[in-house]
Coordinates of N, CA and C and ligand atoms in Angstrom, one line a residue:
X14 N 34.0 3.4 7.2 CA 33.3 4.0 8.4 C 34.1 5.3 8.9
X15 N 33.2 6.3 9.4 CA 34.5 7.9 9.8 C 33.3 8.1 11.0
X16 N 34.2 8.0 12.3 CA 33.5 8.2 13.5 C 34.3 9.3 14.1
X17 N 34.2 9.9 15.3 CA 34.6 11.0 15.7 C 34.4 10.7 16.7
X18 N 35.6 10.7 17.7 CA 35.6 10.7 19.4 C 35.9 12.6 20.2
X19 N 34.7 12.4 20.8 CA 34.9 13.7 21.7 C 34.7 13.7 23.1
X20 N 35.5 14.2 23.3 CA 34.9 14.5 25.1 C 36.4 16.0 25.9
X21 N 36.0 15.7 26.9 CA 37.1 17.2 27.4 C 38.5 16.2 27.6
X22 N 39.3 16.9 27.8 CA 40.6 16.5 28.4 C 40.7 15.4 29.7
X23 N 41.2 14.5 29.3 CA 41.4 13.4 30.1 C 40.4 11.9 29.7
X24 N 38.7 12.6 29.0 CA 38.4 11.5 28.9 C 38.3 10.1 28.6
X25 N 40.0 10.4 28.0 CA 40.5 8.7 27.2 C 40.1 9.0 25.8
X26 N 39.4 9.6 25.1 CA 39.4 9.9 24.0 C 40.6 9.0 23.2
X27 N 42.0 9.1 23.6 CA 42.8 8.6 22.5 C 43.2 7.6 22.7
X28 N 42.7 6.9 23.9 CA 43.1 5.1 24.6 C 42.1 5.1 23.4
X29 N 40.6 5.5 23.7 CA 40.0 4.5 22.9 C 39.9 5.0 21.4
X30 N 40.4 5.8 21.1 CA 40.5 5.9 19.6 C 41.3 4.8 19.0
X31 N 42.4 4.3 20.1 CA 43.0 3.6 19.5 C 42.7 2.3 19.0
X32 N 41.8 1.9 20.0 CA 41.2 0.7 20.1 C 39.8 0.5 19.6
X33 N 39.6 1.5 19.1 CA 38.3 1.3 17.8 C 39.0 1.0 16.6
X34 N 39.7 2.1 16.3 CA 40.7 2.0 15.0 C 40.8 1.0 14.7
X35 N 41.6 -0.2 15.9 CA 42.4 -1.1 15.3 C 41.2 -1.9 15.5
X36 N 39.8 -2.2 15.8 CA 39.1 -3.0 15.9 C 38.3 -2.5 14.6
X37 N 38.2 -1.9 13.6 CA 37.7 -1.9 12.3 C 38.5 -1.5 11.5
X38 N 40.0 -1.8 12.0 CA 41.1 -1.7 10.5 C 40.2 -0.6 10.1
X39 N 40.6 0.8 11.0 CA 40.3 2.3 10.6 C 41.6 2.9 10.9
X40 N 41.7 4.5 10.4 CA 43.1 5.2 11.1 C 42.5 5.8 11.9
X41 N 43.5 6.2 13.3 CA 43.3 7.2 14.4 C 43.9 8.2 13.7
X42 N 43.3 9.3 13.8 CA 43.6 10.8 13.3 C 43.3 11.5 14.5
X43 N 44.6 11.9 14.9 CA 44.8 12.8 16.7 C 45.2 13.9 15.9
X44 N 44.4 15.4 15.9 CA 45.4 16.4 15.8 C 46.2 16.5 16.7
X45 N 45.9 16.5 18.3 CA 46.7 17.1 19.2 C 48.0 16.2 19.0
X46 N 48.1 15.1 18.3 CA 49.1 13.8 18.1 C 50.3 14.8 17.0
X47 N 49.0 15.2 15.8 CA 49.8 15.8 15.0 C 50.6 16.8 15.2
X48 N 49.7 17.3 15.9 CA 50.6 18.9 16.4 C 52.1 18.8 17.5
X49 N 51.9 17.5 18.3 CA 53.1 17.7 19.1 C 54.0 16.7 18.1
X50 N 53.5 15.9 17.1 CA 54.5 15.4 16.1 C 55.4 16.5 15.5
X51 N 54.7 17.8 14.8 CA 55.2 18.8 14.5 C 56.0 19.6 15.0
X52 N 55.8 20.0 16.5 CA 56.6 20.6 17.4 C 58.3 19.6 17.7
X53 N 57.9 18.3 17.4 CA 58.9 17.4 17.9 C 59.9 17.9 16.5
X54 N 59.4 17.7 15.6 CA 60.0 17.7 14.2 C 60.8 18.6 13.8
X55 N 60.3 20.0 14.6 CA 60.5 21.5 14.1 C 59.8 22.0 13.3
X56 N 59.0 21.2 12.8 CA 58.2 21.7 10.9 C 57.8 23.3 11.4
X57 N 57.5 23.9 10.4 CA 56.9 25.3 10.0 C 55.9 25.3 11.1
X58 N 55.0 24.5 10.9 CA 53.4 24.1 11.4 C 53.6 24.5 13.1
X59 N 54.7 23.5 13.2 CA 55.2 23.1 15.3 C 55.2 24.4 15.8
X60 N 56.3 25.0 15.0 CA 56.7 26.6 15.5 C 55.7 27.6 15.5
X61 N 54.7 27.3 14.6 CA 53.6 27.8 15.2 C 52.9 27.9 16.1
X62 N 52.6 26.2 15.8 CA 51.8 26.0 17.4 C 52.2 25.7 18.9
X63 N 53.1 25.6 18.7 CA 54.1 25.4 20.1 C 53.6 26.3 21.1
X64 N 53.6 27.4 21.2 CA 53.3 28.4 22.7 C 51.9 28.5 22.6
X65 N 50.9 27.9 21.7 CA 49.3 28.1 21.5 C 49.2 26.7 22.8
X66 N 49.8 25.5 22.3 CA 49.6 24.5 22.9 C 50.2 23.9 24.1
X67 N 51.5 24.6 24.6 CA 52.1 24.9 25.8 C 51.3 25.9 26.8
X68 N 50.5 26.6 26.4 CA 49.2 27.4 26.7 C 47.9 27.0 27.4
X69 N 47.5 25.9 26.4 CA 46.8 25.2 27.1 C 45.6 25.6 25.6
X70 N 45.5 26.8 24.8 CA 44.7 27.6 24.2 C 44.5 26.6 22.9
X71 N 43.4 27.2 22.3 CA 43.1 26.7 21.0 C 44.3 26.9 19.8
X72 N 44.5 25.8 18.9 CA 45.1 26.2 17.8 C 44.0 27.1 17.0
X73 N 44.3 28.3 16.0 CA 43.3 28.7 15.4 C 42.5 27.5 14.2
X74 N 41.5 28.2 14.1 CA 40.5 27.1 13.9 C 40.7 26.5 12.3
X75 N 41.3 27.7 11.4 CA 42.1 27.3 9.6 C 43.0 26.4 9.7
X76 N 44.1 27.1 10.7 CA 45.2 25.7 10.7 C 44.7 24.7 11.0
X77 N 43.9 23.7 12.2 CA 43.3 22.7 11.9 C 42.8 22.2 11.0
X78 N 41.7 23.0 10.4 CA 40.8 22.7 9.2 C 41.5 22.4 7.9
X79 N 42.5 23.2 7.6 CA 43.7 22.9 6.8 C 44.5 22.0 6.6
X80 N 44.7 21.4 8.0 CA 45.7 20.1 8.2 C 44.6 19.0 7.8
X81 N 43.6 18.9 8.4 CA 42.3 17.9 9.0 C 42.3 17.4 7.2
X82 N 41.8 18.4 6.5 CA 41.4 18.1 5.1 C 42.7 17.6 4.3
X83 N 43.8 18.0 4.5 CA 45.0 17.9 3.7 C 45.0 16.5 3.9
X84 N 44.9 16.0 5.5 CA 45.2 14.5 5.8 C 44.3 13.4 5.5
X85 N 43.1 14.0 5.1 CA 42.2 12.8 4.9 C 41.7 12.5 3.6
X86 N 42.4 14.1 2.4 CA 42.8 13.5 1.6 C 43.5 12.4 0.9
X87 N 44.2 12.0 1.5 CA 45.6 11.0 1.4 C 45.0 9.4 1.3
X88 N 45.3 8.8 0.4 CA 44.3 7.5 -0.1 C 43.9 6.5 1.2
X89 N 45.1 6.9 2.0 CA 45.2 5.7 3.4 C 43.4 6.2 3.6
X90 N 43.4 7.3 3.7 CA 42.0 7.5 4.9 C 40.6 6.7 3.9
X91 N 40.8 6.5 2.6 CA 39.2 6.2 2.3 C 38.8 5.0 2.6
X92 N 39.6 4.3 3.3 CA 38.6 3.3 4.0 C 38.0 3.5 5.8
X93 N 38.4 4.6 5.9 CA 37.6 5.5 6.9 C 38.5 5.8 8.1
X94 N 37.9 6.6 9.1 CA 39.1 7.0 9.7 C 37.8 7.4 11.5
X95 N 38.8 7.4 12.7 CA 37.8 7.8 13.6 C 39.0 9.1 14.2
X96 N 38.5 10.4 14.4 CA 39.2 11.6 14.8 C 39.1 11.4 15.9
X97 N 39.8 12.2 16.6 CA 40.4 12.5 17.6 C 40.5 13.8 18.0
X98 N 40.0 14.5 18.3 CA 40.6 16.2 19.2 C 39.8 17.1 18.1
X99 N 39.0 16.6 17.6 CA 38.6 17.6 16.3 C 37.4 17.2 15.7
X100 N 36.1 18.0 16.0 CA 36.0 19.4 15.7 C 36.2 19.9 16.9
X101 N 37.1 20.8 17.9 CA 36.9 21.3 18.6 C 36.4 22.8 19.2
X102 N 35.4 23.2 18.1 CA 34.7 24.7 18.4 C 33.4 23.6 17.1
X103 N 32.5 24.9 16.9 CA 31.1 24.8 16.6 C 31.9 25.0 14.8
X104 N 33.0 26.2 14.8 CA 33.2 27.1 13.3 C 33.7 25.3 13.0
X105 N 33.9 24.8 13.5 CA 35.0 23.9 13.4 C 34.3 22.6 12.7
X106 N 33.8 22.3 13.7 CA 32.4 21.5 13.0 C 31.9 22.1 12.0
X107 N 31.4 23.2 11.7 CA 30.4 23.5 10.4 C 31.8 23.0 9.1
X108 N 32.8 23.8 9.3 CA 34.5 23.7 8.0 C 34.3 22.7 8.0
X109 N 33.9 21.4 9.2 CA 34.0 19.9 8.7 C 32.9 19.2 7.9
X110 N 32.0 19.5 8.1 CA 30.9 19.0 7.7 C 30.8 19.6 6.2
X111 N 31.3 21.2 5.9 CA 31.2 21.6 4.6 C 32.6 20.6 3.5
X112 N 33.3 20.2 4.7 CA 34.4 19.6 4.1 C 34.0 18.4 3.5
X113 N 33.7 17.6 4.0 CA 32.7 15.8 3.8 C 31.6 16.6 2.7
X114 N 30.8 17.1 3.0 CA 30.1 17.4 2.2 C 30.6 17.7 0.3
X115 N 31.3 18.4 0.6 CA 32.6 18.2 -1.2 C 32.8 17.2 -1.3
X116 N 33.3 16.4 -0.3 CA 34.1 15.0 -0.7 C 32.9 13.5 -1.1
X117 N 31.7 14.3 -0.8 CA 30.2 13.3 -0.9 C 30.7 12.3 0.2
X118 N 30.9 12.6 1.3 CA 31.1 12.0 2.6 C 30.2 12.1 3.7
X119 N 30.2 11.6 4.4 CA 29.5 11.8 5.8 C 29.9 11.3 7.2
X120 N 29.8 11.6 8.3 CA 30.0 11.0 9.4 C 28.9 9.8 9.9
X121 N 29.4 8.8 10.7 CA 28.6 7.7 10.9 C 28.1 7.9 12.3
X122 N 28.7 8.5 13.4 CA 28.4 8.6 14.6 C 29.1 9.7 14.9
X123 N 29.2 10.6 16.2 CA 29.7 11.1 17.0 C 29.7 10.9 18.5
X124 N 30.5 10.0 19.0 CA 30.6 9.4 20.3 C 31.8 9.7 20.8
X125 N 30.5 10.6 22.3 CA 30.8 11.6 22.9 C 30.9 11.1 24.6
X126 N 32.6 11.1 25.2 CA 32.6 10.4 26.3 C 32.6 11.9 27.5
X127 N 32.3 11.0 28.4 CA 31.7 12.0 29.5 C 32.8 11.4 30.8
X128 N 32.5 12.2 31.7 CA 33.3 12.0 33.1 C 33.6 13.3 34.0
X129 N 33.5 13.2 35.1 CA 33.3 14.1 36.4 C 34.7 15.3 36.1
X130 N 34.3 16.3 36.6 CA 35.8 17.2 36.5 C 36.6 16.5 37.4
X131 N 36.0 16.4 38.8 CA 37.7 15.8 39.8 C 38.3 14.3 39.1
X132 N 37.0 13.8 37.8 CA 37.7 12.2 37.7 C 39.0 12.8 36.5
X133 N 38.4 13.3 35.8 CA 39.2 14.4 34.0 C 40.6 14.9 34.9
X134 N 40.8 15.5 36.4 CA 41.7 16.5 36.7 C 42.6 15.1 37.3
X135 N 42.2 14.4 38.3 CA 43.1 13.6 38.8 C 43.4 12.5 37.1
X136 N 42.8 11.9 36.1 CA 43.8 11.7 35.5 C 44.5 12.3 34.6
X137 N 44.5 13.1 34.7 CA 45.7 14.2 33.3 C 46.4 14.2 34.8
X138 N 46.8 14.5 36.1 CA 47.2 14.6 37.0 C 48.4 13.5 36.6
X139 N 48.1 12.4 36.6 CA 48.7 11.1 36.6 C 48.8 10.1 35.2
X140 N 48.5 10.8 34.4 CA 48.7 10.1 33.4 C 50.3 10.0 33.2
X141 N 50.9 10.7 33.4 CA 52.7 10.7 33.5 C 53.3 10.6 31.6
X142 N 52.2 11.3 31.0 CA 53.0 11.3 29.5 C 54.2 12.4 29.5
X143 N 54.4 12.9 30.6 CA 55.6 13.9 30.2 C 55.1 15.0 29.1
X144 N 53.4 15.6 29.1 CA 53.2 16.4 28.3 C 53.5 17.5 29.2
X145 N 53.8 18.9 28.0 CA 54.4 20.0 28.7 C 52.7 20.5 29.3
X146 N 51.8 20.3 28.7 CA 50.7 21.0 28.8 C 49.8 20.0 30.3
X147 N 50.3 19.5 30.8 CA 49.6 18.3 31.9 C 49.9 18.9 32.8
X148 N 50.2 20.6 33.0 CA 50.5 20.6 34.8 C 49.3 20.9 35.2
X149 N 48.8 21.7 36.5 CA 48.0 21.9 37.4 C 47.5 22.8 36.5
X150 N 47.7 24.3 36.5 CA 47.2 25.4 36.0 C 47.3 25.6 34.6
X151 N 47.5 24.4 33.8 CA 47.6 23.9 32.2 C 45.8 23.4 32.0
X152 N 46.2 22.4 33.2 CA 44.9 21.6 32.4 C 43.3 22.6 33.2
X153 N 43.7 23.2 34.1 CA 42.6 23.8 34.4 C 42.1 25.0 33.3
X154 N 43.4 25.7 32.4 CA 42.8 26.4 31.4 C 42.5 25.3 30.7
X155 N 42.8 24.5 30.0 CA 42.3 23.8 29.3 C 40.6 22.8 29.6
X156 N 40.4 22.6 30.7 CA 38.9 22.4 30.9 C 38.0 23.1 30.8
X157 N 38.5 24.7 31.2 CA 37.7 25.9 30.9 C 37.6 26.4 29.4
X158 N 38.8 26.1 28.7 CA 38.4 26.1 27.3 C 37.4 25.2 26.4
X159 N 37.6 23.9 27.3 CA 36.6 23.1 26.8 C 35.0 23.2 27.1
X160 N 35.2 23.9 28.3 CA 33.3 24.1 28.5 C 33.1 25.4 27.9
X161 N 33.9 26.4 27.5 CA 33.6 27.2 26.9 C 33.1 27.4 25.3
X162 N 34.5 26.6 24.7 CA 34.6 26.6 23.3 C 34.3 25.2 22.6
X163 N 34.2 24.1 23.1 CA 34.1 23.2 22.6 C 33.1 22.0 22.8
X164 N 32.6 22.2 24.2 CA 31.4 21.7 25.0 C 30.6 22.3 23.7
X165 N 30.3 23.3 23.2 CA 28.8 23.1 22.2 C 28.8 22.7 21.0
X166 N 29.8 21.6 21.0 CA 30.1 21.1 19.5 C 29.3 19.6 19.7
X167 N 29.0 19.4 20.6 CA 27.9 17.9 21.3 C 26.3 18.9 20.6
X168 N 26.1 19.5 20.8 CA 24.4 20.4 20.5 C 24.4 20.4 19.0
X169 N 25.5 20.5 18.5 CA 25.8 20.5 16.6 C 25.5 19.4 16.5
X170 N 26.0 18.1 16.2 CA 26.0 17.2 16.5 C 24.8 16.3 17.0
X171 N 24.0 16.6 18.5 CA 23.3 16.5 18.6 C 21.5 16.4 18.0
X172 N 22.0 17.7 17.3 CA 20.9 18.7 16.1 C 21.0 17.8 14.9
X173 N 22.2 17.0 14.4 CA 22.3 16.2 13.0 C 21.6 14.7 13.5
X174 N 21.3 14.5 14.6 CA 20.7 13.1 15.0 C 22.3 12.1 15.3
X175 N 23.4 12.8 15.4 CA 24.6 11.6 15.4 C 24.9 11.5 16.3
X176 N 24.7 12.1 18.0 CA 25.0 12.2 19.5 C 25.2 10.6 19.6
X177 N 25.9 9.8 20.2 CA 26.3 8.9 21.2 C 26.7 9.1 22.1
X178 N 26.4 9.1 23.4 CA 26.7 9.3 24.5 C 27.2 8.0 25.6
X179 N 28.3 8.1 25.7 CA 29.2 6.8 26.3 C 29.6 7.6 27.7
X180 N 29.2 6.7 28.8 CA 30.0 6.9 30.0 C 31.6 6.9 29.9
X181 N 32.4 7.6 30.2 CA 34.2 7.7 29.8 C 34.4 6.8 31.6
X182 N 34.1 6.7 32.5 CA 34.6 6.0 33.7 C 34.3 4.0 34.0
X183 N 35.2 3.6 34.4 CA 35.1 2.0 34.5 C 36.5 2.2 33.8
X184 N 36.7 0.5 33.2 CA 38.3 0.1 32.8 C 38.0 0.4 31.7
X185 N 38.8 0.1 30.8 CA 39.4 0.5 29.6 C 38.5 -0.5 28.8
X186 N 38.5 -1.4 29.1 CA 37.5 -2.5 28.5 C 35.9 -2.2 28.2
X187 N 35.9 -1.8 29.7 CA 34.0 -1.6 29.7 C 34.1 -0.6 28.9
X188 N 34.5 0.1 28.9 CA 34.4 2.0 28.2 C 34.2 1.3 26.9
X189 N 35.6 0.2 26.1 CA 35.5 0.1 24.7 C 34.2 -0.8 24.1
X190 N 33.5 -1.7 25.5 CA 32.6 -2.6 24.8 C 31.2 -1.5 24.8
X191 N 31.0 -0.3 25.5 CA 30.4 0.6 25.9 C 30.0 1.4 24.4
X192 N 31.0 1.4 23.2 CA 32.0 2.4 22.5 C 31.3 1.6 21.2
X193 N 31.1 0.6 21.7 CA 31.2 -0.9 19.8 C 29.4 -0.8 20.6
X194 N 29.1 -0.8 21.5 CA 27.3 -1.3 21.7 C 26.6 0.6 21.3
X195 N 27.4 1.0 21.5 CA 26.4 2.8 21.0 C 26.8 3.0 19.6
X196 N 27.5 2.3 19.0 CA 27.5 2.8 17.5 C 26.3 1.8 16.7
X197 N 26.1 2.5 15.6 CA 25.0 2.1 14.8 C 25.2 1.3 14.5
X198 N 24.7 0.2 14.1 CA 24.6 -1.7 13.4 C 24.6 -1.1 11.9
X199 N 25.7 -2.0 11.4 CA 25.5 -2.1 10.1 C 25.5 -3.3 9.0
Ligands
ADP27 P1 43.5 16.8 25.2 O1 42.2 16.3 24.7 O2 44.0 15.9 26.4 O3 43.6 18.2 25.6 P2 44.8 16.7 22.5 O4 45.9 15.9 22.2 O5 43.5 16.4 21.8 O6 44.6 16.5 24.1 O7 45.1 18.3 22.3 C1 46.2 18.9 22.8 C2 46.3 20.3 22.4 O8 46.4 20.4 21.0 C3 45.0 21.2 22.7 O9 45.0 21.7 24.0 C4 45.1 22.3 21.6 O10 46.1 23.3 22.0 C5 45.7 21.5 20.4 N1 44.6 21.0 19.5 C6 44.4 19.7 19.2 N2 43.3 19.6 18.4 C7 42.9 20.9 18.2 C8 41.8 21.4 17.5 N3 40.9 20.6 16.8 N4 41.6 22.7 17.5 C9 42.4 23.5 18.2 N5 43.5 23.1 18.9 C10 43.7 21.8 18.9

């Protein structure tokens, strides 16, 4: 199974990435995970993205698509995988879809969590991960990048018949049984 979690900043995206994953023995693939893995590391990649992502700004759209494919190459992923932070532009999505399409793959859903801007701002507000990118005038560019550049990657998506649309607000629980009742029966 290869599912794809999206929504803007804060939606929980990666609580419940986690918790799909491990409920269909799938891998969570976070780029934003990978990227601040790399910045932690030092690798080549980090020092790149480091001031893109301290920013609040998009990584360019190759270097993800680059990494994305390199990683799902790797034998762990072919028993499927649910993404995390990625596609996040439209170019981004089509590189993906041309990508699966080589590999005679496909996606099975795209479930897309939703939630209010003051609910998105007060939790990145308090989430307390000690990210550098979680201050006030961090995550406000970053919501604006999201309705800008990444909000129309739901309409792509939409257009292939794969939209799921999950409420992101309630506990952690209702969200995940919210998450397993909108994906497709198989
Ligand atoms: P959030 O959804 O809370 O912003 P992420 O961990 O998904 O957190 O992403 C953190 C940062 O990593 C983003 O603000 C961006 O700079 C970078 N990033 C992650 N994924 C991508 C992507 N697919 N394209 C471009 N930049 C990305």
């Amino acid at each position: 199974m290869r599912l794809i979690i999206f929504g803007p900043p804060g939606a929980g995206k990666g609580t419940q990435a986690k918790k799909v994953a491990e409920h269909f023995g799938i891998i969570h693939l976070s780029t934003g995970k990978m990227f601040r893995d790399a910045i932690n590391e030092g690798t080549e990649l980090g020092k790149l993205v480091k001031s893109i992502i301290d920013d609040g700004l998009l990584v360019p759209d190759q270097t993800v698509v680059d990494m994305v494919e390199e990683t799902i190459a790797n034998e762990d992923y072919s028993k499927g995988y649910i993404v995390d932070g990625f596609p996040r532009t439209v170019e981004q999505a089509v590189a993906f879809d041309n990508l699966l399409e080589r590999r005679n793959e496909s996606v099975d859903a795209f479930i897309s969590l939703y939630a209010t801007d003051e609910e998105l701002i007060q939790r990145l507000l308090t989430r307390g991960e000690g990210r550098s990118d979680d201050t006030e005038d961090k995550i406000k560019t970053r919501l604006e990048v999201y309705k800008k550049e990444t909000a129309p990657v739901i309409e792509h998506y939409q257009q292939a018949g794969m939209l799921r649309s999950v409420d992101g607000t309630g506990s952690v629980d209702e969200i995940f049984q919210r998450i397993l009742s909108a994906l497709p029966k198989r």
